[in-house]
Short mmCIF file of C-alpha atoms in Angstrom, two decimals:
data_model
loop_
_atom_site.label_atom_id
_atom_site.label_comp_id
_atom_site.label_asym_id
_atom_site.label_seq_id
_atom_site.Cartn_x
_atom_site.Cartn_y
_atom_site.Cartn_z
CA UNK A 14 0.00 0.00 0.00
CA UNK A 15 2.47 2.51 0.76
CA UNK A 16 4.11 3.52 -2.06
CA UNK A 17 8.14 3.63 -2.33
CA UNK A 18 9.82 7.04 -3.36
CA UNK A 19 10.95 6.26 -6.64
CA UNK A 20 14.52 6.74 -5.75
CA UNK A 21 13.96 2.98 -3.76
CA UNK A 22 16.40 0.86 -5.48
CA UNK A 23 15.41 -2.46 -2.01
CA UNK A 24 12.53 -3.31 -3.86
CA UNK A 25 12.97 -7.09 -4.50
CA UNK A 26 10.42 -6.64 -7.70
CA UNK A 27 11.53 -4.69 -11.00
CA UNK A 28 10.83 -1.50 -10.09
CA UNK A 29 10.51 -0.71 -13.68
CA UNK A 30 10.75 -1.56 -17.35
CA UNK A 31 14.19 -0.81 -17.75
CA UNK A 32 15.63 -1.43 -14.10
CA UNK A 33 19.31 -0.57 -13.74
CA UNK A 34 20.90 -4.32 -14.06
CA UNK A 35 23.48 -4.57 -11.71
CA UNK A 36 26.45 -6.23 -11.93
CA UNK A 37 25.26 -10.07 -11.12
CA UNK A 38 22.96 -10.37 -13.47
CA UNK A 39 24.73 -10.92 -16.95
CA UNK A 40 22.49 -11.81 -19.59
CA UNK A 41 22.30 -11.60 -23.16
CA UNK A 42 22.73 -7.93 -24.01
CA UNK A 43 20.98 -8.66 -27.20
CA UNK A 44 17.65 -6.49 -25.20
CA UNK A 45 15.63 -9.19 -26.22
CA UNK A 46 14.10 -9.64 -23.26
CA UNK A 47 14.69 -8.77 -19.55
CA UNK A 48 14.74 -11.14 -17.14
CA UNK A 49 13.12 -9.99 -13.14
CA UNK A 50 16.00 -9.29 -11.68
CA UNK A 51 17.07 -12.02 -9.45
CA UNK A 52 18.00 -10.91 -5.52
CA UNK A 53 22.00 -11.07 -5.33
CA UNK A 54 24.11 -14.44 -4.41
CA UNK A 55 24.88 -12.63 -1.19
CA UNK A 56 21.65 -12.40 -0.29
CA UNK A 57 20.13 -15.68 -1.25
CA UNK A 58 23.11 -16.85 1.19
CA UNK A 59 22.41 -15.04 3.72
CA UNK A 60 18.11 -15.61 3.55
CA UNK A 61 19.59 -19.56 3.79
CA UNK A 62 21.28 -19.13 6.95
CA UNK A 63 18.75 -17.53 8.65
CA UNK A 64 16.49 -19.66 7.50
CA UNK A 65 18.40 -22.48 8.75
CA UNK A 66 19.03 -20.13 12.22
CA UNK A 67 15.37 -20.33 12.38
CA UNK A 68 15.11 -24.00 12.05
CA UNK A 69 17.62 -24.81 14.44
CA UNK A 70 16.48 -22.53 17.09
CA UNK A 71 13.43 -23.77 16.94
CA UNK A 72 15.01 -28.01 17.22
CA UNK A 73 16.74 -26.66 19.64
CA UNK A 74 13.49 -25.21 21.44
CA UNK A 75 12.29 -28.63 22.37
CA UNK A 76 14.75 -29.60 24.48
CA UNK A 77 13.54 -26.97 26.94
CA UNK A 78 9.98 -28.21 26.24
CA UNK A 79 8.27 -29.99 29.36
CA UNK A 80 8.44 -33.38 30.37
CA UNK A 81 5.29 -35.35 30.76
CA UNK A 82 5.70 -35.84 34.72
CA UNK A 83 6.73 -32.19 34.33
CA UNK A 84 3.80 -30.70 32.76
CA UNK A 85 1.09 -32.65 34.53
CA UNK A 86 3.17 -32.50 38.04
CA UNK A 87 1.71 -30.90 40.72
CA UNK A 88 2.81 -27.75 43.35
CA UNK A 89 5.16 -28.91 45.47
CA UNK A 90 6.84 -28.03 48.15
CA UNK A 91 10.14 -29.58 49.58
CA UNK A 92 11.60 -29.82 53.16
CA UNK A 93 13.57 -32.90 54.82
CA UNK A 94 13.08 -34.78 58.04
CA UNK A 95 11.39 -32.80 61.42
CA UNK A 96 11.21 -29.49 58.88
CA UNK A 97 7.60 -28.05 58.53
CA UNK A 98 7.20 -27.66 55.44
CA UNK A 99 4.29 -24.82 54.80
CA UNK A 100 2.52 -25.65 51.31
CA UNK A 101 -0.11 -22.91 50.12
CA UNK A 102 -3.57 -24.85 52.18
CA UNK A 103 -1.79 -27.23 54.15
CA UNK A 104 1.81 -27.51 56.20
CA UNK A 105 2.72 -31.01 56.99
CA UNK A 106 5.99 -32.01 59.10
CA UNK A 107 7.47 -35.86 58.86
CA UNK A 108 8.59 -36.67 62.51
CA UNK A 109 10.01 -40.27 61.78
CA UNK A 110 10.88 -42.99 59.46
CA UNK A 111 10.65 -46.50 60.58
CA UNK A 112 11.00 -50.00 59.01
CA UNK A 113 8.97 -52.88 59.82
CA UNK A 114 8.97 -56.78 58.76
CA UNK A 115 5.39 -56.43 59.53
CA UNK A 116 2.08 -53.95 60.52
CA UNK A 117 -0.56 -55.74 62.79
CA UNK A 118 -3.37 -53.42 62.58
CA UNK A 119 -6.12 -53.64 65.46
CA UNK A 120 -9.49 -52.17 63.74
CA UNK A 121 -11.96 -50.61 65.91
CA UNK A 122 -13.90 -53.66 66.16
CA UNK A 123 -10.65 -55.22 67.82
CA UNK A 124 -10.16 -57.19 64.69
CA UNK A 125 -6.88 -58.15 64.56
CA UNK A 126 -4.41 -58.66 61.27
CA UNK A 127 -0.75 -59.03 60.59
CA UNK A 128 0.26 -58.42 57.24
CA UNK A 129 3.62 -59.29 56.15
CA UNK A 130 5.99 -58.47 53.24
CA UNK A 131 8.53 -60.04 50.75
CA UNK A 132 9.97 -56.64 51.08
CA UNK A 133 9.91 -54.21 53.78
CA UNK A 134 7.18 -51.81 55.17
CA UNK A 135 8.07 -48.22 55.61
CA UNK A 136 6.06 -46.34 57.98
CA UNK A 137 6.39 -42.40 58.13
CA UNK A 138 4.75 -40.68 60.88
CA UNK A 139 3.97 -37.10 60.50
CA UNK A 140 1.82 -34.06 61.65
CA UNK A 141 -0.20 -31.63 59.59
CA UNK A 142 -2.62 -28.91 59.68
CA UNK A 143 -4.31 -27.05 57.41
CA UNK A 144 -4.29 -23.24 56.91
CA UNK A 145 -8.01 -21.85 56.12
CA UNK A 146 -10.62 -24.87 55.03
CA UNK A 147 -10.17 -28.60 56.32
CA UNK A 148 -8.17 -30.84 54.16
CA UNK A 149 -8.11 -34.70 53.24
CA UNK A 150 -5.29 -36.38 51.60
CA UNK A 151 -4.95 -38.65 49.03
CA UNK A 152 -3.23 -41.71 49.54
CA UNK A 153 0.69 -40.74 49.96
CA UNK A 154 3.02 -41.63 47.74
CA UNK A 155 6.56 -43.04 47.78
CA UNK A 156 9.09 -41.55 45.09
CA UNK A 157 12.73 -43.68 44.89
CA UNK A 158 15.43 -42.16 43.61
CA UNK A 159 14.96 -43.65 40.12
CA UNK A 160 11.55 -41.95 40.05
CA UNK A 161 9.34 -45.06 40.76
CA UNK A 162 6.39 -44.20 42.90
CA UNK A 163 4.63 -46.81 45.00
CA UNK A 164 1.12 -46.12 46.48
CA UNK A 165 1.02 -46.46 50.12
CA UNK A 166 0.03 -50.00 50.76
CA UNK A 167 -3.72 -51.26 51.02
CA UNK A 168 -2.43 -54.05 53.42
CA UNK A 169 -3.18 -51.52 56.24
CA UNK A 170 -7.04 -50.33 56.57
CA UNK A 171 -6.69 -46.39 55.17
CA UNK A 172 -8.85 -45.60 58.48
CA UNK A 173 -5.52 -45.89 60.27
CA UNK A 174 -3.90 -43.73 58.19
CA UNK A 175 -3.29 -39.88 57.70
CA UNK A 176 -5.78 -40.35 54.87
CA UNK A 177 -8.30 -40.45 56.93
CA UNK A 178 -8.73 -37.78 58.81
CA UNK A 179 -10.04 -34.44 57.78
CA UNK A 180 -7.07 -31.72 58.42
CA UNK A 181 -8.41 -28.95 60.55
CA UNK A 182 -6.78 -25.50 60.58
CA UNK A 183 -5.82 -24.67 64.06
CA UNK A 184 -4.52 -27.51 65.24
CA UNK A 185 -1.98 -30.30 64.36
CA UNK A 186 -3.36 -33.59 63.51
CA UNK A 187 -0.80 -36.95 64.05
CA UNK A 188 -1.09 -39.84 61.50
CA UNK A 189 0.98 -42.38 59.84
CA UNK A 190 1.86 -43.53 56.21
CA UNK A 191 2.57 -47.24 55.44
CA UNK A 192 4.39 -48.27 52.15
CA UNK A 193 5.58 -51.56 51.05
CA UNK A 194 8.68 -51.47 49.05
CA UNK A 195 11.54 -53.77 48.05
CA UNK A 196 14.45 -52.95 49.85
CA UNK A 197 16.45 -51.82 46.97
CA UNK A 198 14.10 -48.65 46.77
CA UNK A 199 14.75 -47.04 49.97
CA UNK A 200 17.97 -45.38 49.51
CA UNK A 201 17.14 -41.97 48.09
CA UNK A 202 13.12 -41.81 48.62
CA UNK A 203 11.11 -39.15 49.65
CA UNK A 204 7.74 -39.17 50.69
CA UNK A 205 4.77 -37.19 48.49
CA UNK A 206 1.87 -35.60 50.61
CA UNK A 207 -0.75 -35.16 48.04
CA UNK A 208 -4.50 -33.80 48.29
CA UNK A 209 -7.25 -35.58 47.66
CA UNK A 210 -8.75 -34.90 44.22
CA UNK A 211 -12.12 -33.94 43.83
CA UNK A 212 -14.48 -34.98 41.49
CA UNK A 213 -13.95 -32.77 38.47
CA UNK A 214 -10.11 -33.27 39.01
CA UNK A 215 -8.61 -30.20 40.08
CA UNK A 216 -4.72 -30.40 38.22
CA UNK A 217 -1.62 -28.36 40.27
CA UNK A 218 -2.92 -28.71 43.47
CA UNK A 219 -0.15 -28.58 46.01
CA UNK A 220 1.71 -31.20 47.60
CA UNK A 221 4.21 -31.71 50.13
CA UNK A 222 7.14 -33.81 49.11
CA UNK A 223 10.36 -34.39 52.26
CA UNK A 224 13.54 -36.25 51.38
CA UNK A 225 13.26 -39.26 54.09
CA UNK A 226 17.45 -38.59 54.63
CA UNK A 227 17.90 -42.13 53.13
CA UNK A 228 21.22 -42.50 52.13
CA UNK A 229 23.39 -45.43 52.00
CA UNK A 230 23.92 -45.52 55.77
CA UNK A 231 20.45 -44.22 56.92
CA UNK A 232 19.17 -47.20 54.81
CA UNK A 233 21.06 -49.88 56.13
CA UNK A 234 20.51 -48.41 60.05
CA UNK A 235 16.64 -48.78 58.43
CA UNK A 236 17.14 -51.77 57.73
CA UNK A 237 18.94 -53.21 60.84
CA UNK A 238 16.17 -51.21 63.45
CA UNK A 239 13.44 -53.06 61.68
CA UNK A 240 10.74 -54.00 63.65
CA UNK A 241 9.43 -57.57 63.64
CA UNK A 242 5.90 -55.95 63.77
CA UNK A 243 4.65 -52.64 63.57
CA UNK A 244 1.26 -52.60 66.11
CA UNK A 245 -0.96 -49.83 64.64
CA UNK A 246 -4.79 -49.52 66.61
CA UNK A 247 -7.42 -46.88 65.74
CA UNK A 248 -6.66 -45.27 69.05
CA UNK A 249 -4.00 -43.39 69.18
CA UNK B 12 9.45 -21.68 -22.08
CA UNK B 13 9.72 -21.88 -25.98
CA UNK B 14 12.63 -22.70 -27.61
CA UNK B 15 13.66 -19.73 -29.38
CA UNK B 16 12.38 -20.46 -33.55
CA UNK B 17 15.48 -21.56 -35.39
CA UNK B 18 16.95 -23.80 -32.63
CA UNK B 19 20.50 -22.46 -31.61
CA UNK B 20 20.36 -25.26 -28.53
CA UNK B 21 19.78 -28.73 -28.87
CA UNK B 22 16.02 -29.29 -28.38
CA UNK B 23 15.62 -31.11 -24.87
CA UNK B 24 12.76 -34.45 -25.35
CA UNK B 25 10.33 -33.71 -22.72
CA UNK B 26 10.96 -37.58 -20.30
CA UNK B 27 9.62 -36.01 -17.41
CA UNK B 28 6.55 -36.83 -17.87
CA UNK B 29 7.03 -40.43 -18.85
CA UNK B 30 9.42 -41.08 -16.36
CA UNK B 31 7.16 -40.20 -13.75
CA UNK B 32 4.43 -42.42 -15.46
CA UNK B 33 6.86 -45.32 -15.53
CA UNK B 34 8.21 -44.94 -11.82
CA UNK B 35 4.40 -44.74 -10.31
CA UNK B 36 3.21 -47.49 -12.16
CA UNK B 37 6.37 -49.92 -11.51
CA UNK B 38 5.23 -48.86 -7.94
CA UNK B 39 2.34 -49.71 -8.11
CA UNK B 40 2.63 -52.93 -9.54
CA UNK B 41 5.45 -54.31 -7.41
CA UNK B 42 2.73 -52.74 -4.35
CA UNK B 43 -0.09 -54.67 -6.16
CA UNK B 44 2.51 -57.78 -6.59
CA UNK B 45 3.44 -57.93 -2.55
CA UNK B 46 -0.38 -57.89 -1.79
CA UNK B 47 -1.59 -54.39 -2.06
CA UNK B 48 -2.46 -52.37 0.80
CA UNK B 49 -4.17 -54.95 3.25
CA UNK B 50 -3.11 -55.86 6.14
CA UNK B 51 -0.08 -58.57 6.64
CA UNK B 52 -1.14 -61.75 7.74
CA UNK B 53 -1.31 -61.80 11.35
CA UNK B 54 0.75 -63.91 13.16
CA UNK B 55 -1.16 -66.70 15.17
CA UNK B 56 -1.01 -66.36 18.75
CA UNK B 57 1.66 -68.53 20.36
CA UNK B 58 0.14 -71.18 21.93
CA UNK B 59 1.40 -71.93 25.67
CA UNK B 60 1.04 -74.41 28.68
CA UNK B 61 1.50 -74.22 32.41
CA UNK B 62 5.28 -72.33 34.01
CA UNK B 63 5.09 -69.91 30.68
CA UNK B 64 6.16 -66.09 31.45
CA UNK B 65 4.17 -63.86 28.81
CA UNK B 66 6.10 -60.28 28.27
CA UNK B 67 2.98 -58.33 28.63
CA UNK B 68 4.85 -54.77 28.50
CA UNK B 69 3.46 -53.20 31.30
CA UNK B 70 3.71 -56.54 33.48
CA UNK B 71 5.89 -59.48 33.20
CA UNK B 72 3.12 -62.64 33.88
CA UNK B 73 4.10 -65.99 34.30
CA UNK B 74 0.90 -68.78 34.69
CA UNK B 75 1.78 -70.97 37.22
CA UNK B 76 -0.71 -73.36 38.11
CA UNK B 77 -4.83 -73.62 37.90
CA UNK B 78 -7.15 -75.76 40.81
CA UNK B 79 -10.06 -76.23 42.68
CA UNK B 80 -10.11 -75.09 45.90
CA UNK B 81 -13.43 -76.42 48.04
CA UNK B 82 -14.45 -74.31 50.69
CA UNK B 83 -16.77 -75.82 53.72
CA UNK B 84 -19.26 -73.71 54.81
CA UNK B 85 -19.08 -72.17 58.40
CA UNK B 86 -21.85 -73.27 60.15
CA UNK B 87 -22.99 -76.14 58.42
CA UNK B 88 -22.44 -78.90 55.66
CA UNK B 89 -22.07 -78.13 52.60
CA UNK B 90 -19.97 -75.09 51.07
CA UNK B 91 -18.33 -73.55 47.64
CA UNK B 92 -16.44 -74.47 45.48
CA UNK B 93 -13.74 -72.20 43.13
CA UNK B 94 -11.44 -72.55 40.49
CA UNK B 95 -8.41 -70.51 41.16
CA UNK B 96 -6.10 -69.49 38.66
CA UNK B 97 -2.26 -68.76 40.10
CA UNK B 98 0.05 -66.42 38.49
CA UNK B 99 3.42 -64.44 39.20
CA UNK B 100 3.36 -60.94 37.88
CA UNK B 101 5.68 -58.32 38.27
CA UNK B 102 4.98 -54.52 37.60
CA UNK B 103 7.61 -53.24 35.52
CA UNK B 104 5.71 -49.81 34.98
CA UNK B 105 7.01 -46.84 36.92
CA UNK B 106 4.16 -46.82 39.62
CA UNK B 107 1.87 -48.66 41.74
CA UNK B 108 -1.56 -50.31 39.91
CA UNK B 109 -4.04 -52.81 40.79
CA UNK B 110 -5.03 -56.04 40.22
CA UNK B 111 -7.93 -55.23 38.49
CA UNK B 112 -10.88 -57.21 36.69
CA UNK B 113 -10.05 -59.31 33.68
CA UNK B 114 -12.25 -59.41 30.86
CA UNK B 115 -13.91 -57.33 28.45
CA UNK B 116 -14.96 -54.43 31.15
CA UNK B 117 -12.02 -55.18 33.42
CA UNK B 118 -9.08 -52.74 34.07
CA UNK B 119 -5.50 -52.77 35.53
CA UNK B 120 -3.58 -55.70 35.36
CA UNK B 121 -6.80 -58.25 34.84
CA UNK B 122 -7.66 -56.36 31.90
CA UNK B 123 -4.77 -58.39 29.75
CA UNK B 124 -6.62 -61.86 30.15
CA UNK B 125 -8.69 -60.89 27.59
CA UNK B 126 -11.27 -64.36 27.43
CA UNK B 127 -11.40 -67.37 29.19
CA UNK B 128 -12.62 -70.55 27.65
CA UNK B 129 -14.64 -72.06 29.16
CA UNK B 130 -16.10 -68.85 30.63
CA UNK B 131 -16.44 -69.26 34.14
CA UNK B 132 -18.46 -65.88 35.36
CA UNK B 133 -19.85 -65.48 38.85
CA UNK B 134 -21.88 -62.74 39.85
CA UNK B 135 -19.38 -60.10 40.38
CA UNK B 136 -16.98 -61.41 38.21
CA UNK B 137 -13.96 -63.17 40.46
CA UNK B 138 -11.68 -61.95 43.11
CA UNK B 139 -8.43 -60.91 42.32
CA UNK B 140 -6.11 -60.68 44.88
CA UNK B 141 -2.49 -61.34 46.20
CA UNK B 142 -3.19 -63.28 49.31
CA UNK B 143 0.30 -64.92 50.62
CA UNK B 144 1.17 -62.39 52.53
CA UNK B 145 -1.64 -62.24 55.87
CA UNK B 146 -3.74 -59.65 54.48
CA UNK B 147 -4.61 -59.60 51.03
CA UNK B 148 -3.72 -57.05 48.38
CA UNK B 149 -5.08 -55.87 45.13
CA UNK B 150 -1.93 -53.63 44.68
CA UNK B 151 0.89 -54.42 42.18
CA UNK B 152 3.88 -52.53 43.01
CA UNK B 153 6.77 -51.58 40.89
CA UNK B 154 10.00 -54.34 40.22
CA UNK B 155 7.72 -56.49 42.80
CA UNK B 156 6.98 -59.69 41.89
CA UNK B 157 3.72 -60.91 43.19
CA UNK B 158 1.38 -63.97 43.72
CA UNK B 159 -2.02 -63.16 41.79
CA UNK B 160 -4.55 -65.88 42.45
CA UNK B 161 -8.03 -65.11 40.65
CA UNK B 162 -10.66 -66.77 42.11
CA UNK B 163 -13.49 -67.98 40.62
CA UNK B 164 -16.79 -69.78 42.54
CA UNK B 165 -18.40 -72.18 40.84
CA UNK B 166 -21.82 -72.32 40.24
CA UNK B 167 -23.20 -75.38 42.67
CA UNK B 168 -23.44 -78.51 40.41
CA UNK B 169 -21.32 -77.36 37.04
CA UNK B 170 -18.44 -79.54 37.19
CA UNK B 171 -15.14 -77.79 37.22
CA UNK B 172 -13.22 -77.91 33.30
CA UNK B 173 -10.57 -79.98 32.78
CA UNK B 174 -8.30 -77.22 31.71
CA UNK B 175 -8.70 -73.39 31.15
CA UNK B 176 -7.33 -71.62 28.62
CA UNK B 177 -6.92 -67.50 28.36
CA UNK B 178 -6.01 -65.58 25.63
CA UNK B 179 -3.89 -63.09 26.82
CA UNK B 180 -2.87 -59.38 25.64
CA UNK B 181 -0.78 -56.81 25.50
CA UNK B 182 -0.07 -53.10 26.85
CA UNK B 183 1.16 -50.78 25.72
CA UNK B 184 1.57 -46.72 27.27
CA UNK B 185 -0.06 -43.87 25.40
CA UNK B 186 1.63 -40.25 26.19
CA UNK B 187 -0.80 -37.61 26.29
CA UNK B 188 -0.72 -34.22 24.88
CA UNK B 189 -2.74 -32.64 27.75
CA UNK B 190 -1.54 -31.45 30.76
CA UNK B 191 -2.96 -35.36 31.85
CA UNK B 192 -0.51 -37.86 32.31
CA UNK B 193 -0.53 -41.01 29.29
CA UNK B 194 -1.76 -44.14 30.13
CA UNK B 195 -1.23 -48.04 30.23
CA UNK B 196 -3.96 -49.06 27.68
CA UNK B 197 -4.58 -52.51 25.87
CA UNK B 198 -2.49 -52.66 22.49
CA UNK B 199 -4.79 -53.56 19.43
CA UNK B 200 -5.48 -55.86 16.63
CA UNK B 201 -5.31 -53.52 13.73
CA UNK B 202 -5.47 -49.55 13.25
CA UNK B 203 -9.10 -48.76 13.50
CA UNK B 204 -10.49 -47.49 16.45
CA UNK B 205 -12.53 -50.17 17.47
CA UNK B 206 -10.26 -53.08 16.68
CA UNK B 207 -10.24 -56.23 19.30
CA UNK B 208 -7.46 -56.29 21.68
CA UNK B 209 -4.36 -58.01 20.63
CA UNK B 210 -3.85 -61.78 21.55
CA UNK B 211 -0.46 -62.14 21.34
CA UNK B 212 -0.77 -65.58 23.43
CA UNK B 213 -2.97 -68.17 24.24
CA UNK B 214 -2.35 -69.77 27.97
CA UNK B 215 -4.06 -73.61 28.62
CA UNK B 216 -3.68 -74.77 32.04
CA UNK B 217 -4.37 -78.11 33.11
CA UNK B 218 -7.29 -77.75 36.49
CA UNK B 219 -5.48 -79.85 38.96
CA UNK B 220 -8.18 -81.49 41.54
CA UNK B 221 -8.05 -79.98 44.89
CA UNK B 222 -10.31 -82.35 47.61
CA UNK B 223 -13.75 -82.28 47.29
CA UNK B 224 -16.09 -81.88 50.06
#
C-alpha cells in the first residue's frame, strides 16, 4: 500500500521496465528480453542461513519443552526430616521414618491382622494442619530415587492412616503412612503428601514432598532397626 | 518456455513426464505384486502351557498353576467351590496399579486376560487378589513380583473344566498431549479405532483337583 519514493532501489520486484541491471545479473545484451532481476548471491546466502538459524532454534526449542511428569506435576513443596514444610492450604511435618517386617493393625472392632511383606514396610509418621478450610489427603506416595512411585500399601485399613482424617486448621493432627517397598528402593526416597482430588479433578494442586534422609547408611541403620511388627490400633 | 524459432540449442525431449508415469506405475505394480495395501497376515497367537512367562509390557506374567479349591461352609455342611487361577506378575511400569478385573470391562492388570474358555463368570466377576502375605492385596507394586490368584466360585453342580485356557494381551503406554498424564492401555489388533485387543498368546492350564467336600 504505501508507495516507495521512486529513488527505492530495495525493492525485490523490478521497479521498472528498464531497471538498472546490476552487476550479477549478466544476460544476453541482445535487449531481447529482460529477465526480473534475481535478488544477489549474497543475499540468497544469507536468507539460507537464517532460514536455517530459524530451524535450528526452533530443534533446539524442544529440548527446553516440558516433560510429561513435568507438565502434569503438581505444586510442590520440599523440606527434609522434622522441617515443617508450609505448602499454600496445608503444612505437613514428617517426625520419623521407621521399618517394619510387619504392621498388625487392630481395627476398631478389635479385629486383629498381621500383614507381612517379601519386602519391607516403611512407615512415616507425620503431623499436619491445614491453613483456612479442612483438608483430606490422598493416599501418599513413595518416590525412589529412580523416580518409581509406590502407592502407600492397602495391606493396612486407610482408616488408620493420615488419609483419613479431615485436616483442621488450628490444630496439628498426628497420622501415619505405610508403604511396602523392596528394599532396593529405599535409599534416596522421599515421601509425596498429596491432596485428595475432587471430582472434576482439580490439576496443580499442592503437595508436600520431604527427602526421608535415606542415604546409604540411613538405609542400612533402616534396615537393621526393623521391627518384627509394627502394632498400629485406631486409638491413638 | 519456448525454444527460441530456429533452434541455436539442442532441443531437450520432454521424459519427465514419462518417467514419472513409468516410476508410479512400476510402484504400483510391485505394491499390487506384494499384496496391495491390506493388512499382513497376522501372526497366530503362540500357543502356551502351564510355568510360561508372557512379556505383557506393562507386566511381566508368568501362569503358574490352575485348581479347585473347596471351601466348607461355616456353620454347616455343605460349602463352595472355586477354580483358582495362580500367576506371578511383576509390575515393571514406573508406579503402583491394581489387580484389576479381567475381561472385556475389566481394568489394571486383569484387563490383559482378555477371554477365558470355558467362561467361568460369577456374579461379580472373580476376586483378584495377592493373598500370601496375611492380608490380602489388590496392589501391584513396581519391580515387585507378586502372587495373583483369581478366584473364581463355581456355580453349585457345574463340574469344574478340565483345563482353562486364556487368551492373553498386550499393553502398551499412550503419552498424552494434555496437561494429563498417558496411560497403560490394551495394544490392538489392527489400526481402527474399534479393533479387538491383541492376543499375542494363548495360555491352557491343566485344572489340577483340589479335595472335594
Amino acid at each position: 500500500m504505501s508507495s516507495a519514493p521512486p529513488t527505492s532501489q530495495t525493492g525485490p520486484n523490478p521497479v521498472g521496465p528498464n531497471p538498472v541491471g546490476p552487476a550479477d545479473a549478466p544476460g544476453p545484451a541482445d535487449g531481447r528480453r529482460r529477465r526480473p532481476r534475481r535478488p544477489g548471491r549474497m543475499r540468497r546466502a544469507g536468507a539460507l542461513l537464517a532460514g536455517l538459524a530459524l530451524a535450528a532454534a526452533a530443534v533446539a526449542l524442544q529440548s527446553t519443552a516440558l516433560g510429561r511428569e513435568e507438565s502434569s506435576a503438581a505444586l510442590t513443596w520440599t523440606g527434609g526430616l522434622g522441617e515443617e514444610v508450609v505448602a499454600s492450604r496445608f503444612s505437613a511435618r514428617v517426625k520419623g521414618v521407621y521399618g517394619a517386617r510387619s504392621v498388625q493393625t487392630t481395627d476398631a472392632a478389635e479385629k486383629v491382622e498381621k500383614a507381612t511383606t517379601s519386602g519391607i514396610f516403611v512407615v512415616v509418621t507425620l503431623e499436619a494442619t491445614a491453613h483456612r478450610e479442612p483438608q483430606q489427603f490422598a493416599a501418599p506416595v513413595l518416590l525412589t530415587d529412580d523416580d518409581k512411585r509406590y502407592q502407600a500399601t492397602d495391606k493396612v485399613d486407610s482408616s488408620l492412616t493420615i488419609v483419613n482424617p479431615y485436616i483442621q486448621p488450628g490444630w496439628w493432627t498426628e497420622g501415619v503412612a505405610v508403604f511396602e517397598v523392596p528394599v532396593n528402593a529405599l535409599t534416596g526416597a522421599r515421601f509425596v503428601l498429596p491432596l485428595k482430588n475432587g471430582f472434576i479433578g482439580e490439576t496443580y494442586q499442592p503437595e508436600v514432598e520431604v527427602d526421608l534422609g535415606l542415604d546409604e547408611a540411613g538405609t542400612q541403620r533402616l534396615i537393621a532397626d526393623a521391627k518384627d511388627v509394627y502394632p498400629l490400633t485406631s486409638k491413638q | 518456455m519456448t525454444s527460441p524459432p530456429g533452434g541455436g540449442t539442442r532441443r531437450r525431449r520432454p521424459i519427465a513426464v514419462p518417467v514419472t508415469a513409468l516410476v508410479l506405475s512400476a510402484g504400483l505394480g510391485v505394491t499390487a505384486a506384494l499384496g496391495g495395501f491390506a493388512d499382513a497376515p497376522k501372526e497366530p497367537p503362540k500357543q502356551l502351557g502351564p510355568g510360561a512367562v508372557v512379556d505383557q509390557k506393562q507386566f511381566l506374567t508368568k501362569f503358574v498353576t490352575s485348581r479347585t479349591v473347596y471351601q466348607p461352609d461355616e456353620y454347616g455342611p455343605g460349602g463352595r467351590r472355586f477354580l483358582e487361577v495362580e500367576l506371578e506378575v511383576t509390575n515393571k511400569g514406573d508406579e503402583t496399579t491394581g489387580t484389576g478385573a479381567p475381561g472385556k470391562d475389566g481394568y489394571f492388570f486383569a484387563k490383559g486376560l482378555l477371554a477365558m474358555s470355558p467362561a467361568i463368570t460369577p456374579e461379580g466377576g472373580p476376586i483378584v487378589n495377592i493373598a500370601d502375605e496375611g492380608v490380602p492385596s489388590r496392589q501391584l507394586h513396581p519391580g515387585v513380583a507378586s502372587t495373583v490368584v483369581l478366584r473364581y466360585e463355581l456355580p453349585e453342580g457345574q463340574e469344574p473344566p478340565e483345563k482353562v485356557r486364556f487368551d492373553v494381551g498386550t499393553f502398551e503406554f499412550l503419552e498424552q498431549f494434555t496437561i494429563v498424564t498417558g496411560s497403560w492401555i490394551l495394544e490392538q489388533d489392527g489400526a481402527a479405532d474399534d479393533s479387538p485387543p491383541k492376543v499375542v498368546a494363548q495360555v491352557t492350564l491343566p485344572v489340577e483337583r483340589g479335595e472335594e467336600g
